[in-house]
Coordinates of N, CA and C in Angstrom, one line a residue:
X1 N -11.9 18.6 -10.7 CA -11.6 17.6 -11.7 C -11.6 16.2 -11.0
X2 N -12.3 15.3 -11.6 CA -12.4 13.9 -11.1 C -11.4 13.0 -11.8
X3 N -10.6 12.3 -11.0 CA -9.7 11.3 -11.5 C -10.3 10.0 -11.7
X4 N -10.2 9.4 -12.9 CA -10.7 8.1 -13.1 C -9.8 7.0 -12.4
X5 N -10.5 6.2 -11.6 CA -9.7 5.1 -10.9 C -10.3 3.8 -11.4
X6 N -9.5 3.0 -12.1 CA -9.9 1.7 -12.5 C -10.2 0.8 -11.3
X7 N -11.2 0.0 -11.5 CA -11.5 -1.0 -10.4 C -10.8 -2.3 -10.7
X8 N -10.3 -2.9 -9.7 CA -9.6 -4.2 -9.8 C -10.2 -5.2 -8.8
X9 N -10.0 -6.4 -9.0 CA -10.4 -7.4 -8.1 C -9.2 -8.2 -7.6
X10 N -9.1 -8.4 -6.2 CA -8.0 -9.0 -5.6 C -8.5 -10.1 -4.6
X11 N -8.0 -11.2 -4.7 CA -8.3 -12.3 -3.7 C -7.3 -12.3 -2.6
X12 N -7.8 -12.2 -1.3 CA -6.9 -12.2 -0.2 C -7.4 -13.1 0.9
X13 N -6.6 -13.6 1.7 CA -7.0 -14.5 2.8 C -8.0 -13.8 3.7
X14 N -8.9 -14.5 4.3 CA -9.9 -13.9 5.2 C -9.2 -13.2 6.4
X15 N -8.2 -13.9 6.9 CA -7.4 -13.3 8.1 C -6.9 -11.9 7.7
X16 N -6.3 -11.7 6.5 CA -5.8 -10.4 6.1 C -6.9 -9.4 6.0
X17 N -8.1 -9.8 5.4 CA -9.2 -9.0 5.3 C -9.7 -8.5 6.7
X18 N -9.8 -9.5 7.6 CA -10.2 -9.2 9.0 C -9.3 -8.1 9.6
X19 N -8.0 -8.3 9.4 CA -7.0 -7.3 9.9 C -7.2 -6.0 9.3
X20 N -7.4 -5.9 8.0 CA -7.7 -4.7 7.3 C -8.9 -4.0 7.8
X21 N -10.0 -4.8 8.0 CA -11.2 -4.2 8.5 C -11.1 -3.6 9.9
X22 N -10.2 -4.0 10.7 CA -10.0 -3.4 12.0 C -9.6 -1.9 11.9
X23 N -9.0 -1.6 10.8 CA -8.6 -0.2 10.6 C -9.5 0.7 9.7
X24 N -10.7 0.1 9.4 CA -11.6 0.8 8.5 C -12.9 1.1 9.3
X25 N -13.5 2.3 9.0 CA -14.7 2.7 9.6 C -14.6 3.8 10.5
X26 N -15.7 4.1 11.2 CA -15.7 5.3 12.1 C -14.6 5.3 13.2
X27 N -14.2 4.1 13.7 CA -13.2 4.1 14.7 C -11.8 3.8 14.1
X28 N -11.7 3.6 12.8 CA -10.5 3.3 12.2 C -9.7 4.4 11.5
X29 N -8.6 4.1 10.9 CA -7.8 5.1 10.3 C -8.3 5.5 8.9
X30 N -9.1 4.6 8.3 CA -9.5 4.7 6.9 C -11.0 4.7 6.8
X31 N -11.5 5.5 5.8 CA -12.9 5.6 5.6 C -13.5 4.3 5.1
X32 N -12.8 3.6 4.2 CA -13.3 2.4 3.6 C -12.1 1.5 3.2
X33 N -12.4 0.3 2.7 CA -11.4 -0.6 2.3 C -10.5 -0.1 1.2
X34 N -11.2 0.5 0.2 CA -10.4 1.1 -0.9 C -9.4 2.1 -0.5
X35 N -9.8 3.0 0.4 CA -8.8 4.0 1.0 C -7.7 3.3 1.7
X36 N -8.0 2.3 2.5 CA -6.9 1.5 3.2 C -6.0 0.8 2.2
X37 N -6.5 0.2 1.2 CA -5.7 -0.6 0.3 C -4.8 0.4 -0.6
X38 N -5.4 1.5 -1.0 CA -4.6 2.5 -1.8 C -3.4 3.0 -0.9
X39 N -3.7 3.4 0.4 CA -2.7 3.8 1.3 C -1.6 2.8 1.5
X40 N -2.0 1.5 1.6 CA -1.0 0.4 1.8 C -0.2 0.2 0.6
X41 N -0.8 0.3 -0.6 CA 0.0 0.2 -1.8 C 1.0 1.3 -2.0
X42 N 0.6 2.6 -1.7 CA 1.5 3.7 -1.8 C 2.7 3.5 -0.8
X43 N 2.4 3.1 0.4 CA 3.4 2.9 1.4 C 4.4 1.9 1.0
X44 N 3.9 0.8 0.5 CA 4.8 -0.3 0.0 C 5.6 0.1 -1.1
X45 N 5.1 0.9 -2.1 CA 5.9 1.4 -3.2 C 6.9 2.4 -2.8
X46 N 6.6 3.2 -1.8 CA 7.6 4.1 -1.2 C 8.8 3.3 -0.6
X47 N 8.4 2.3 0.1 CA 9.5 1.5 0.8 C 10.4 0.8 -0.3
X48 N 9.7 0.3 -1.3 CA 10.5 -0.3 -2.4 C 11.4 0.7 -3.1
X49 N 10.9 1.9 -3.3 CA 11.7 3.0 -3.9 C 12.9 3.3 -3.1
X50 N 12.7 3.4 -1.7 CA 13.8 3.7 -0.8 C 14.9 2.6 -0.9
X51 N 14.4 1.3 -1.0 CA 15.4 0.2 -1.1 C 16.1 0.3 -2.4
X52 N 15.4 0.6 -3.5 CA 16.1 0.8 -4.8 C 17.1 1.9 -4.7
X53 N 16.8 3.0 -4.1 CA 17.7 4.1 -4.0 C 19.0 3.7 -3.2
X54 N 18.8 3.0 -2.1 CA 19.9 2.6 -1.3 C 20.8 1.6 -2.1
X55 N 20.2 0.7 -2.8 CA 20.9 -0.3 -3.6 C 21.7 0.4 -4.7
X56 N 21.1 1.4 -5.3 CA 21.9 2.2 -6.3 C 23.1 2.9 -5.8
X57 N 22.9 3.5 -4.6 CA 24.1 4.1 -3.9 C 25.2 3.2 -3.6
X58 N 24.8 2.0 -3.1 CA 25.8 1.0 -2.7 C 26.6 0.5 -3.9
X59 N 25.9 0.4 -5.1 CA 26.6 0.0 -6.3 C 27.5 1.1 -6.8
X60 N 27.1 2.3 -6.6 CA 27.9 3.5 -7.1 C 29.2 3.6 -6.3
X61 N 29.0 3.4 -5.0 CA 30.2 3.6 -4.0 C 31.3 2.5 -4.2
X62 N 31.0 1.4 -4.9 CA 32.0 0.4 -5.0 C 33.0 0.7 -6.1

């Protein structure tokens, strides 16, 4: 089963793109830019979820 993935366009500074590209390709951690960006978004969302969970616990403990 193939998952439909919408395409988006994002403008980023050249310096950030250069840093991203250092991790893409045969010697990098990611196959392509899309793979790197998806992984980065997932990681960022996980971090935000963890922060939300901690925040909720702090409010409940009071």
